[in-house]
Short mmCIF file of C-alpha atoms in Angstrom, two decimals:
data_model
loop_
_atom_site.label_atom_id
_atom_site.label_comp_id
_atom_site.label_asym_id
_atom_site.label_seq_id
_atom_site.Cartn_x
_atom_site.Cartn_y
_atom_site.Cartn_z
CA UNK A 1 -56.04 -3.33 -72.08
CA UNK A 2 -58.02 -6.38 -71.57
CA UNK A 3 -58.34 -8.15 -75.25
CA UNK A 4 -61.43 -10.66 -75.39
CA UNK A 5 -61.03 -13.18 -77.50
CA UNK A 6 -64.68 -13.97 -79.18
CA UNK A 7 -64.63 -18.06 -78.87
CA UNK A 8 -67.07 -19.95 -81.90
CA UNK A 9 -68.46 -22.55 -81.78
CA UNK A 10 -69.33 -24.33 -85.55
CA UNK A 11 -72.56 -27.28 -85.08
CA UNK A 12 -74.09 -27.90 -88.39
CA UNK A 13 -76.85 -25.50 -90.01
CA UNK A 14 -80.13 -26.33 -89.93
CA UNK A 15 -80.81 -26.30 -92.93
CA UNK A 16 -79.20 -30.11 -92.71
CA UNK A 17 -81.72 -31.31 -90.49
CA UNK A 18 -84.54 -29.78 -93.08
CA UNK A 19 -83.10 -31.68 -95.89
CA UNK A 20 -82.99 -34.95 -94.71
CA UNK A 21 -86.35 -34.91 -92.87
CA UNK A 22 -87.67 -33.31 -96.43
CA UNK A 23 -85.52 -35.72 -98.51
CA UNK A 24 -86.76 -38.98 -96.21
CA UNK A 25 -89.82 -38.51 -96.83
CA UNK A 26 -90.63 -38.06 -99.95
CA UNK A 27 -88.38 -40.26 -100.83
CA UNK A 28 -90.36 -43.37 -98.91
CA UNK A 29 -93.71 -41.66 -99.51
CA UNK A 30 -92.95 -40.98 -103.05
CA UNK A 31 -92.19 -44.68 -103.62
CA UNK A 32 -95.56 -46.62 -104.30
CA UNK A 33 -97.02 -43.59 -106.77
CA UNK A 34 -94.15 -43.97 -108.95
CA UNK A 35 -93.96 -48.60 -108.03
CA UNK A 36 -97.30 -48.85 -108.31
CA UNK A 37 -97.69 -50.22 -112.22
CA UNK A 38 -94.08 -52.48 -111.18
CA UNK A 39 -93.89 -55.83 -111.59
CA UNK A 40 -91.66 -54.68 -107.95
CA UNK A 41 -93.04 -52.88 -104.97
CA UNK A 42 -91.42 -53.44 -101.88
CA UNK A 43 -95.18 -51.42 -100.36
CA UNK A 44 -96.85 -54.79 -101.69
CA UNK A 45 -98.48 -56.48 -98.74
CA UNK A 46 -99.89 -59.07 -100.57
CA UNK A 47 -98.56 -62.17 -98.04
CA UNK A 48 -100.10 -63.74 -95.36
CA UNK A 49 -101.20 -61.81 -92.05
CA UNK A 50 -98.95 -64.62 -90.59
CA UNK A 51 -95.73 -63.67 -91.76
CA UNK A 52 -97.05 -60.01 -91.79
CA UNK A 53 -97.55 -60.49 -87.68
CA UNK A 54 -94.40 -61.68 -87.43
CA UNK A 55 -92.90 -58.33 -89.43
CA UNK A 56 -94.47 -56.39 -87.28
CA UNK A 57 -92.58 -57.92 -83.80
CA UNK A 58 -90.15 -58.11 -85.65
CA UNK A 59 -88.89 -54.34 -86.02
CA UNK A 60 -90.27 -53.56 -83.24
CA UNK A 61 -87.60 -56.18 -81.36
CA UNK A 62 -84.93 -54.78 -83.53
CA UNK A 63 -85.93 -51.61 -83.52
CA UNK A 64 -85.42 -51.53 -79.21
CA UNK A 65 -82.62 -53.46 -79.55
CA UNK A 66 -80.97 -51.06 -81.69
CA UNK A 67 -82.06 -48.33 -78.86
CA UNK A 68 -80.14 -49.99 -76.47
CA UNK A 69 -77.14 -50.16 -78.59
CA UNK A 70 -76.82 -47.54 -79.31
CA UNK A 71 -77.72 -45.90 -75.33
CA UNK A 72 -73.55 -46.56 -74.50
CA UNK A 73 -72.14 -45.15 -77.40
CA UNK A 74 -73.38 -42.12 -76.85
CA UNK A 75 -70.81 -42.13 -73.72
CA UNK A 76 -68.11 -43.58 -74.88
CA UNK A 77 -64.94 -42.11 -73.88
CA UNK A 78 -66.92 -39.45 -71.78
CA UNK A 79 -67.83 -42.88 -69.66
CA UNK A 80 -63.63 -43.59 -69.07
CA UNK A 81 -62.59 -40.16 -69.14
CA UNK A 82 -65.47 -40.44 -65.58
CA UNK A 83 -62.75 -43.43 -64.21
CA UNK A 84 -59.95 -41.11 -64.08
CA UNK A 85 -58.47 -43.38 -67.57
CA UNK A 86 -55.48 -41.82 -69.54
CA UNK A 87 -55.17 -42.35 -73.12
CA UNK A 88 -52.90 -45.73 -72.99
CA UNK A 89 -55.60 -47.38 -70.47
CA UNK A 90 -58.50 -45.90 -73.31
CA UNK A 91 -56.77 -47.87 -76.00
CA UNK A 92 -56.36 -50.92 -74.25
CA UNK A 93 -60.22 -51.23 -73.47
CA UNK A 94 -61.01 -50.86 -77.25
CA UNK A 95 -58.50 -53.54 -77.90
CA UNK A 96 -60.53 -56.06 -75.02
CA UNK A 97 -63.92 -55.05 -77.02
CA UNK A 98 -62.21 -56.31 -80.84
CA UNK A 99 -60.07 -59.14 -79.52
CA UNK A 100 -62.70 -60.50 -77.59
CA UNK A 101 -64.75 -59.99 -81.26
CA UNK A 102 -62.38 -61.60 -82.94
CA UNK A 103 -61.66 -65.09 -81.05
CA UNK A 104 -64.88 -65.56 -80.14
CA UNK A 105 -67.50 -64.16 -83.26
CA UNK A 106 -66.93 -67.13 -85.34
CA UNK A 107 -68.06 -69.00 -82.71
CA UNK A 108 -70.34 -67.32 -81.98
CA UNK A 109 -71.98 -67.38 -85.33
CA UNK A 110 -72.06 -71.22 -85.58
CA UNK A 111 -73.20 -71.72 -82.12
CA UNK A 112 -76.59 -69.68 -83.84
CA UNK A 113 -76.50 -71.88 -86.58
CA UNK A 114 -76.70 -74.74 -84.27
CA UNK A 115 -79.44 -73.62 -81.12
CA UNK A 116 -81.17 -70.99 -83.31
CA UNK A 117 -80.96 -67.46 -84.23
CA UNK A 118 -84.09 -66.51 -81.07
CA UNK A 119 -81.97 -67.67 -78.43
CA UNK A 120 -79.19 -65.35 -80.14
CA UNK A 121 -81.25 -62.61 -79.99
CA UNK A 122 -82.08 -63.48 -75.73
CA UNK A 123 -78.40 -64.05 -75.20
CA UNK A 124 -77.74 -60.35 -77.31
CA UNK A 125 -80.91 -59.03 -74.64
CA UNK A 126 -79.49 -61.09 -71.62
CA UNK A 127 -75.29 -58.83 -72.06
CA UNK A 128 -77.33 -55.41 -71.61
CA UNK A 129 -79.11 -56.71 -68.91
CA UNK A 130 -75.88 -57.91 -67.11
CA UNK A 131 -73.99 -54.66 -68.86
CA UNK A 132 -77.28 -52.24 -67.27
CA UNK A 133 -77.41 -54.24 -64.25
CA UNK A 134 -73.41 -54.12 -63.49
CA UNK A 135 -73.49 -50.34 -63.76
CA UNK A 136 -75.73 -49.59 -61.89
CA UNK A 137 -75.42 -51.85 -58.87
CA UNK A 138 -71.43 -51.38 -58.77
CA UNK A 139 -69.85 -48.32 -57.94
CA UNK A 140 -66.45 -49.34 -59.32
CA UNK A 141 -67.58 -50.95 -62.86
CA UNK A 142 -64.97 -53.19 -64.54
CA UNK A 143 -64.06 -50.98 -67.87
CA UNK A 144 -63.18 -54.34 -69.22
CA UNK A 145 -65.91 -56.71 -68.42
CA UNK A 146 -68.41 -54.42 -69.44
CA UNK A 147 -66.83 -54.16 -73.01
CA UNK A 148 -66.45 -57.81 -73.68
CA UNK A 149 -69.95 -58.13 -72.66
CA UNK A 150 -70.96 -55.05 -75.24
CA UNK A 151 -68.86 -56.74 -78.14
CA UNK A 152 -70.29 -59.92 -77.46
CA UNK A 153 -73.64 -58.19 -78.11
CA UNK A 154 -72.68 -55.99 -81.22
CA UNK A 155 -71.53 -59.96 -82.45
CA UNK A 156 -74.54 -61.34 -81.86
CA UNK A 157 -76.57 -57.96 -82.80
CA UNK A 158 -74.44 -58.16 -85.81
CA UNK A 159 -76.11 -62.30 -87.34
CA UNK A 160 -78.30 -62.77 -84.56
CA UNK A 161 -81.64 -60.61 -85.71
CA UNK A 162 -81.30 -61.36 -90.02
CA UNK A 163 -80.68 -64.77 -89.54
CA UNK A 164 -83.72 -64.88 -87.45
CA UNK A 165 -85.57 -62.77 -90.23
CA UNK A 166 -83.94 -64.83 -93.68
CA UNK A 167 -85.22 -68.29 -91.81
CA UNK A 168 -88.64 -67.01 -90.33
CA UNK A 169 -89.36 -66.24 -93.88
CA UNK A 170 -88.36 -69.13 -95.67
CA UNK A 171 -90.64 -71.27 -93.22
CA UNK A 172 -93.33 -69.31 -94.42
CA UNK A 173 -92.44 -69.77 -97.61
CA UNK A 174 -92.84 -66.17 -98.71
CA UNK A 175 -92.26 -63.31 -101.52
CA UNK A 176 -89.09 -62.52 -101.60
CA UNK A 177 -91.07 -57.99 -102.07
CA UNK A 178 -91.38 -57.77 -98.06
CA UNK A 179 -88.49 -59.18 -97.22
CA UNK A 180 -86.73 -56.46 -99.16
CA UNK A 181 -88.95 -54.26 -97.25
CA UNK A 182 -87.71 -55.27 -94.54
CA UNK A 183 -83.85 -55.49 -94.85
CA UNK A 184 -84.38 -51.87 -95.97
CA UNK A 185 -86.24 -51.33 -93.10
CA UNK A 186 -84.22 -52.52 -90.32
CA UNK A 187 -81.60 -49.99 -91.58
CA UNK A 188 -83.52 -46.76 -90.90
CA UNK A 189 -85.10 -48.65 -87.90
CA UNK A 190 -81.88 -48.90 -86.81
CA UNK A 191 -80.30 -45.41 -87.94
CA UNK A 192 -83.34 -43.51 -86.65
CA UNK A 193 -82.90 -46.46 -83.27
CA UNK A 194 -79.52 -44.63 -83.24
CA UNK A 195 -80.55 -41.23 -83.07
CA UNK A 196 -83.37 -41.57 -80.29
CA UNK A 197 -80.65 -43.34 -78.39
CA UNK A 198 -78.65 -40.04 -77.85
CA UNK A 199 -81.50 -38.64 -77.35
CA UNK A 200 -82.05 -40.67 -74.51
CA UNK A 201 -78.45 -40.29 -73.13
CA UNK A 202 -78.61 -36.87 -73.97
CA UNK A 203 -81.95 -36.31 -71.31
CA UNK A 204 -80.47 -38.21 -68.39
CA UNK A 205 -77.16 -36.95 -67.85
CA UNK A 206 -76.63 -34.06 -66.45
CA UNK A 207 -74.23 -33.04 -64.61
CA UNK A 208 -72.38 -35.90 -62.87
CA UNK A 209 -71.72 -37.87 -65.24
CA UNK A 210 -71.94 -41.20 -63.13
CA UNK A 211 -75.67 -39.90 -62.38
CA UNK A 212 -76.21 -39.95 -65.95
CA UNK A 213 -74.73 -43.29 -66.74
CA UNK A 214 -76.63 -44.74 -63.82
CA UNK A 215 -79.45 -43.71 -64.96
CA UNK A 216 -78.63 -44.79 -68.58
CA UNK A 217 -78.75 -48.64 -67.05
CA UNK A 218 -81.55 -48.43 -65.37
CA UNK A 219 -83.23 -47.79 -69.06
CA UNK A 220 -80.85 -50.08 -70.58
CA UNK A 221 -81.97 -52.92 -68.49
CA UNK A 222 -85.56 -51.70 -68.55
CA UNK A 223 -85.53 -51.71 -71.99
CA UNK A 224 -84.01 -55.46 -71.80
CA UNK A 225 -86.03 -56.69 -70.63
CA UNK A 226 -89.17 -54.87 -72.07
CA UNK A 227 -86.80 -57.37 -75.39
CA UNK A 228 -86.17 -60.39 -73.98
CA UNK A 229 -90.48 -60.15 -73.32
CA UNK A 230 -91.05 -59.81 -77.04
CA UNK A 231 -89.09 -62.31 -78.53
CA UNK A 232 -90.85 -64.36 -75.91
CA UNK A 233 -94.13 -63.86 -76.96
CA UNK A 234 -93.24 -64.97 -81.26
CA UNK A 235 -93.72 -68.03 -82.89
CA UNK A 236 -91.70 -70.47 -80.45
CA UNK A 237 -88.42 -72.12 -82.50
CA UNK A 238 -87.98 -75.45 -82.38
CA UNK A 239 -84.80 -77.06 -81.74
CA UNK A 240 -82.33 -78.19 -84.59
CA UNK A 241 -81.70 -81.34 -86.15
CA UNK A 242 -78.75 -80.27 -87.66
CA UNK A 243 -75.51 -82.63 -85.89
CA UNK A 244 -72.35 -80.12 -85.49
CA UNK A 245 -70.60 -83.05 -87.85
CA UNK A 246 -73.03 -82.48 -90.31
CA UNK A 247 -73.08 -78.80 -90.59
CA UNK A 248 -69.12 -78.00 -90.43
CA UNK A 249 -69.41 -80.90 -94.13
CA UNK A 250 -71.66 -78.16 -95.16
CA UNK A 251 -70.02 -75.19 -93.60
CA UNK A 252 -66.91 -76.58 -95.76
CA UNK A 253 -68.62 -77.08 -98.52
CA UNK A 254 -71.12 -74.36 -99.24
CA UNK A 255 -69.00 -71.30 -97.59
CA UNK A 256 -65.39 -72.41 -97.28
CA UNK A 257 -65.49 -75.09 -100.40
CA UNK A 258 -67.66 -71.42 -102.63
CA UNK A 259 -64.64 -68.47 -103.73
CA UNK A 260 -68.41 -66.21 -104.68
CA UNK A 261 -68.73 -66.53 -100.76
CA UNK A 262 -64.87 -65.66 -100.40
CA UNK A 263 -65.74 -62.36 -102.58
CA UNK A 264 -68.77 -61.12 -100.38
CA UNK A 265 -67.24 -62.44 -97.33
CA UNK A 266 -63.96 -60.46 -98.64
CA UNK A 267 -66.45 -57.52 -99.03
CA UNK A 268 -67.75 -57.33 -96.16
CA UNK A 269 -65.22 -57.34 -94.44
CA UNK A 270 -64.28 -53.86 -96.37
CA UNK A 271 -66.98 -52.82 -95.07
CA UNK A 272 -67.00 -53.16 -91.45
CA UNK A 273 -62.96 -51.95 -91.13
CA UNK A 274 -64.45 -48.67 -93.39
CA UNK A 275 -67.33 -48.08 -90.99
CA UNK A 276 -64.63 -49.34 -88.22
CA UNK A 277 -62.70 -46.58 -88.69
CA UNK A 278 -64.55 -44.40 -89.52
CA UNK A 279 -66.50 -44.24 -85.96
CA UNK A 280 -62.97 -44.16 -84.57
CA UNK A 281 -61.57 -41.03 -86.26
CA UNK A 282 -64.35 -39.06 -87.05
CA UNK A 283 -64.53 -37.07 -84.27
CA UNK A 284 -60.62 -36.08 -83.87
CA UNK A 285 -60.19 -35.21 -88.10
CA UNK A 286 -63.02 -32.53 -87.30
CA UNK A 287 -61.04 -31.55 -84.75
CA UNK A 288 -57.40 -31.35 -86.27
CA UNK A 289 -57.21 -28.15 -86.24
CA UNK A 290 -58.41 -26.96 -82.74
CA UNK A 291 -61.98 -25.70 -83.72
CA UNK A 292 -64.62 -25.87 -81.15
CA UNK A 293 -66.79 -27.52 -82.43
CA UNK A 294 -70.71 -29.71 -81.36
CA UNK A 295 -70.41 -32.80 -82.04
CA UNK A 296 -73.45 -33.68 -80.55
CA UNK A 297 -75.18 -32.21 -83.84
CA UNK A 298 -72.77 -33.62 -86.90
CA UNK A 299 -73.66 -37.57 -84.78
CA UNK A 300 -77.40 -37.16 -86.24
CA UNK A 301 -76.27 -35.82 -89.28
CA UNK A 302 -74.73 -39.14 -89.92
CA UNK A 303 -77.71 -41.13 -88.87
CA UNK A 304 -79.69 -39.05 -91.66
CA UNK A 305 -77.76 -39.80 -94.70
CA UNK A 306 -78.02 -43.38 -93.44
CA UNK A 307 -81.27 -43.13 -93.34
CA UNK A 308 -82.13 -41.79 -96.23
CA UNK A 309 -79.69 -43.72 -97.37
CA UNK A 310 -81.88 -46.81 -97.30
CA UNK A 311 -84.34 -45.03 -98.47
CA UNK A 312 -82.92 -45.54 -102.25
CA UNK A 313 -82.67 -49.44 -101.69
CA UNK A 314 -86.83 -49.67 -102.27
CA UNK A 315 -85.85 -47.57 -105.70
CA UNK A 316 -83.35 -49.78 -107.21
CA UNK A 317 -84.80 -53.54 -106.56
CA UNK A 318 -89.12 -52.05 -107.99
CA UNK A 319 -87.23 -51.75 -111.18
CA UNK A 320 -86.60 -48.48 -111.69
CA UNK A 321 -83.37 -49.14 -112.17
CA UNK A 322 -81.24 -51.41 -115.13
CA UNK A 323 -78.02 -52.03 -113.24
CA UNK A 324 -77.87 -55.61 -111.19
CA UNK A 325 -77.35 -55.51 -107.64
CA UNK A 326 -74.20 -56.41 -107.82
CA UNK A 327 -73.19 -53.53 -109.94
CA UNK A 328 -74.55 -51.57 -108.13
CA UNK A 329 -72.35 -52.07 -104.50
CA UNK A 330 -69.39 -52.14 -107.28
CA UNK A 331 -70.00 -47.82 -107.86
CA UNK A 332 -71.71 -47.33 -104.63
CA UNK A 333 -67.89 -49.34 -103.14
CA UNK A 334 -66.02 -46.90 -105.34
CA UNK A 335 -68.04 -44.01 -104.33
CA UNK A 336 -66.82 -44.87 -100.58
CA UNK A 337 -63.14 -45.50 -101.42
CA UNK A 338 -63.32 -42.39 -103.32
CA UNK A 339 -64.35 -39.79 -99.58
CA UNK A 340 -61.61 -42.07 -97.36
CA UNK A 341 -59.27 -40.52 -100.28
CA UNK A 342 -60.04 -37.08 -99.73
CA UNK A 343 -60.62 -37.59 -96.24
CA UNK A 344 -57.78 -38.78 -96.33
CA UNK A 345 -55.65 -36.41 -98.31
CA UNK A 346 -56.28 -34.46 -95.22
CA UNK A 347 -59.09 -32.13 -95.72
CA UNK A 348 -59.49 -29.87 -92.71
CA UNK A 349 -62.43 -27.86 -94.18
CA UNK A 350 -65.19 -28.65 -91.43
CA UNK A 351 -68.11 -28.31 -93.91
CA UNK A 352 -66.51 -30.62 -96.63
CA UNK A 353 -65.28 -32.55 -94.12
CA UNK A 354 -69.27 -33.13 -92.59
CA UNK A 355 -70.62 -33.32 -95.76
CA UNK A 356 -67.90 -35.72 -96.92
CA UNK A 357 -68.30 -37.31 -93.71
CA UNK A 358 -73.05 -37.81 -94.48
CA UNK A 359 -72.01 -38.58 -97.83
CA UNK A 360 -69.79 -42.26 -96.71
CA UNK A 361 -73.01 -43.43 -93.99
CA UNK A 362 -76.17 -42.55 -97.40
CA UNK A 363 -74.27 -45.09 -99.54
CA UNK A 364 -73.34 -47.06 -96.52
CA UNK A 365 -77.02 -47.18 -95.94
CA UNK A 366 -77.61 -48.37 -99.84
CA UNK A 367 -74.72 -51.13 -98.95
CA UNK A 368 -76.36 -52.25 -95.81
CA UNK A 369 -79.72 -53.70 -97.51
CA UNK A 370 -78.09 -54.98 -100.61
CA UNK A 371 -75.27 -56.78 -99.11
CA UNK A 372 -78.23 -58.65 -97.23
CA UNK A 373 -80.19 -59.09 -99.98
CA UNK A 374 -76.92 -60.50 -101.71
CA UNK A 375 -76.40 -62.90 -98.83
CA UNK A 376 -80.34 -64.16 -99.13
CA UNK A 377 -78.83 -64.88 -102.85
CA UNK A 378 -75.94 -67.25 -102.31
CA UNK A 379 -75.67 -68.40 -98.33
CA UNK A 380 -78.04 -70.86 -96.73
CA UNK A 381 -79.85 -70.15 -93.83
CA UNK A 382 -78.71 -72.83 -92.14
CA UNK A 383 -75.31 -71.67 -92.36
CA UNK A 384 -75.52 -67.72 -92.19
CA UNK A 385 -74.89 -66.69 -89.21
CA UNK A 386 -71.61 -68.75 -89.70
CA UNK A 387 -70.31 -67.13 -92.38
CA UNK A 388 -70.93 -63.26 -91.56
CA UNK A 389 -68.56 -64.09 -87.88
CA UNK A 390 -66.35 -65.58 -90.25
CA UNK A 391 -66.89 -62.56 -92.54
CA UNK A 392 -66.24 -60.59 -89.51
CA UNK A 393 -62.70 -61.95 -88.53
CA UNK A 394 -60.41 -59.71 -91.03
CA UNK A 395 -61.77 -56.88 -90.38
CA UNK A 396 -61.18 -57.35 -86.31
CA UNK A 397 -57.88 -58.14 -87.20
CA UNK A 398 -57.51 -55.38 -88.59
CA UNK A 399 -58.47 -52.80 -86.47
CA UNK A 400 -56.78 -54.59 -83.65
CA UNK A 401 -53.62 -53.95 -85.53
CA UNK A 402 -54.29 -50.78 -86.00
CA UNK A 403 -55.37 -49.65 -83.31
CA UNK A 404 -52.03 -50.69 -81.50
CA UNK A 405 -49.99 -49.35 -84.25
CA UNK A 406 -51.41 -46.49 -84.05
CA UNK A 407 -53.38 -46.10 -80.02
CA UNK A 408 -49.70 -47.60 -78.45
CA UNK A 409 -46.41 -47.16 -80.79
CA UNK A 410 -48.27 -43.86 -82.96
CA UNK A 411 -46.43 -45.15 -85.55
CA UNK A 412 -48.93 -44.59 -87.90
CA UNK A 413 -51.28 -40.99 -88.63
CA UNK A 414 -54.63 -41.02 -88.42
CA UNK A 415 -54.46 -39.95 -92.84
CA UNK A 416 -52.40 -43.53 -92.89
CA UNK A 417 -55.91 -45.09 -91.42
CA UNK A 418 -57.90 -43.22 -93.47
CA UNK A 419 -56.55 -44.50 -96.61
CA UNK A 420 -56.06 -47.60 -95.72
CA UNK A 421 -59.96 -47.24 -95.30
CA UNK A 422 -60.45 -46.65 -98.66
CA UNK A 423 -57.97 -49.11 -99.77
CA UNK A 424 -60.38 -51.33 -98.43
CA UNK A 425 -63.01 -50.06 -99.97
CA UNK A 426 -61.56 -50.20 -103.27
CA UNK A 427 -61.00 -53.78 -102.43
CA UNK A 428 -64.13 -54.30 -102.12
CA UNK A 429 -65.61 -53.54 -105.24
CA UNK A 430 -63.47 -55.11 -106.92
CA UNK A 431 -64.27 -58.06 -104.57
CA UNK A 432 -68.27 -57.71 -105.93
CA UNK A 433 -66.65 -56.94 -109.75
CA UNK A 434 -65.25 -60.12 -109.53
CA UNK A 435 -68.48 -62.47 -108.09
CA UNK A 436 -70.26 -60.48 -110.84
CA UNK A 437 -68.37 -61.86 -113.27
CA UNK A 438 -68.37 -65.82 -111.78
CA UNK A 439 -71.46 -65.47 -110.20
CA UNK A 440 -74.10 -68.30 -111.33
CA UNK A 441 -77.53 -66.81 -111.65
CA UNK A 442 -78.60 -64.93 -108.47
CA UNK A 443 -82.04 -66.09 -108.03
CA UNK A 444 -80.77 -70.14 -107.47
CA UNK A 445 -81.76 -71.75 -104.96
CA UNK A 446 -78.43 -72.64 -102.51
CA UNK A 447 -80.93 -72.55 -99.15
CA UNK A 448 -81.73 -76.68 -98.76
CA UNK A 449 -78.84 -78.77 -97.86
#
């Protein structure tokens, strides 16, 4: 007599998605009614028509760019498996990507400050166009070449668009209200676009993975061309006139020579490191006990929680909170550190893990626009790209180290890497506390070199 073993595939309840949708909807559409008598309103559109026009174009461009960013993140390991690569080869390609970011990242940031952020955003689209065309016409794609291009594109994405926004905002002498609004909208739209990229990739893929990759390459190339046209249609950007020698002197004085920038940069690096650790280890952590899990339905929960977290930012900036930005970030980083500590304890209940991961992304979605606001207060716009790219160096170096130790040598466990992520978040909380204690008035003008 045969024994029938029923298989159970765990997936999040529909109430998860309903909760994120309703909460995000209420957070956005109730805000103007509660904040209309405040001195600040993120929905106050008393700005020039030229900046409103630029803001709409910019958000449309950023949304398209985020869809491209999310389109390739869906495949990941599945694409490499379809090429017949081993686990060691996959780790190698990850190391190639982070090595590229480690070596070329600071150079790309300095280049963006010298030639203009709009051109760096064009480079971002060109990198995606090259990868799309390469994967479409090449029968045996070179994974390391595509990985290098996507790493460079990710670097440009991390600072190019934000710096382009703040430079244009300063050039038109707009109030900070409109800039704060765009910061949280960028995080919100990025998360929504990543979900859209997943939907598009899943729609294009079929039983033949290679065929789905080819269709995704076509879609990525098309989006790249459309985004390039949109960027070119915006106002022309004048050539930078600051010589490299003057730029180096200013960078040393206003970035390397300012302890507050060091605190801010360290906190950024710690968040980047912990986020990278999460995206590498979240799936192995959930399926560690051998149960089958529908990972494709869990992924949108993370991004939905980040969308919800980003909508809290205008409530904080409108005067609803008595805490300063630095105080908020101190508590947010501490909460994120506690969440990572619980995960590092290796708790195996899937439901609890998903809730903890959603909490992490929710608070990270709030931290991202807060950090962008702090960069506006402390970092000169003319040096912003170089500062952001330089702050990514320790994070990329740490990720590369743990990839080698875990992927090749197997000297450390996943829980140990998670524990280091928790330590980095507590370190970031301490750095923001020191920034709050040693920093001067956050409203001083640092943007005149």
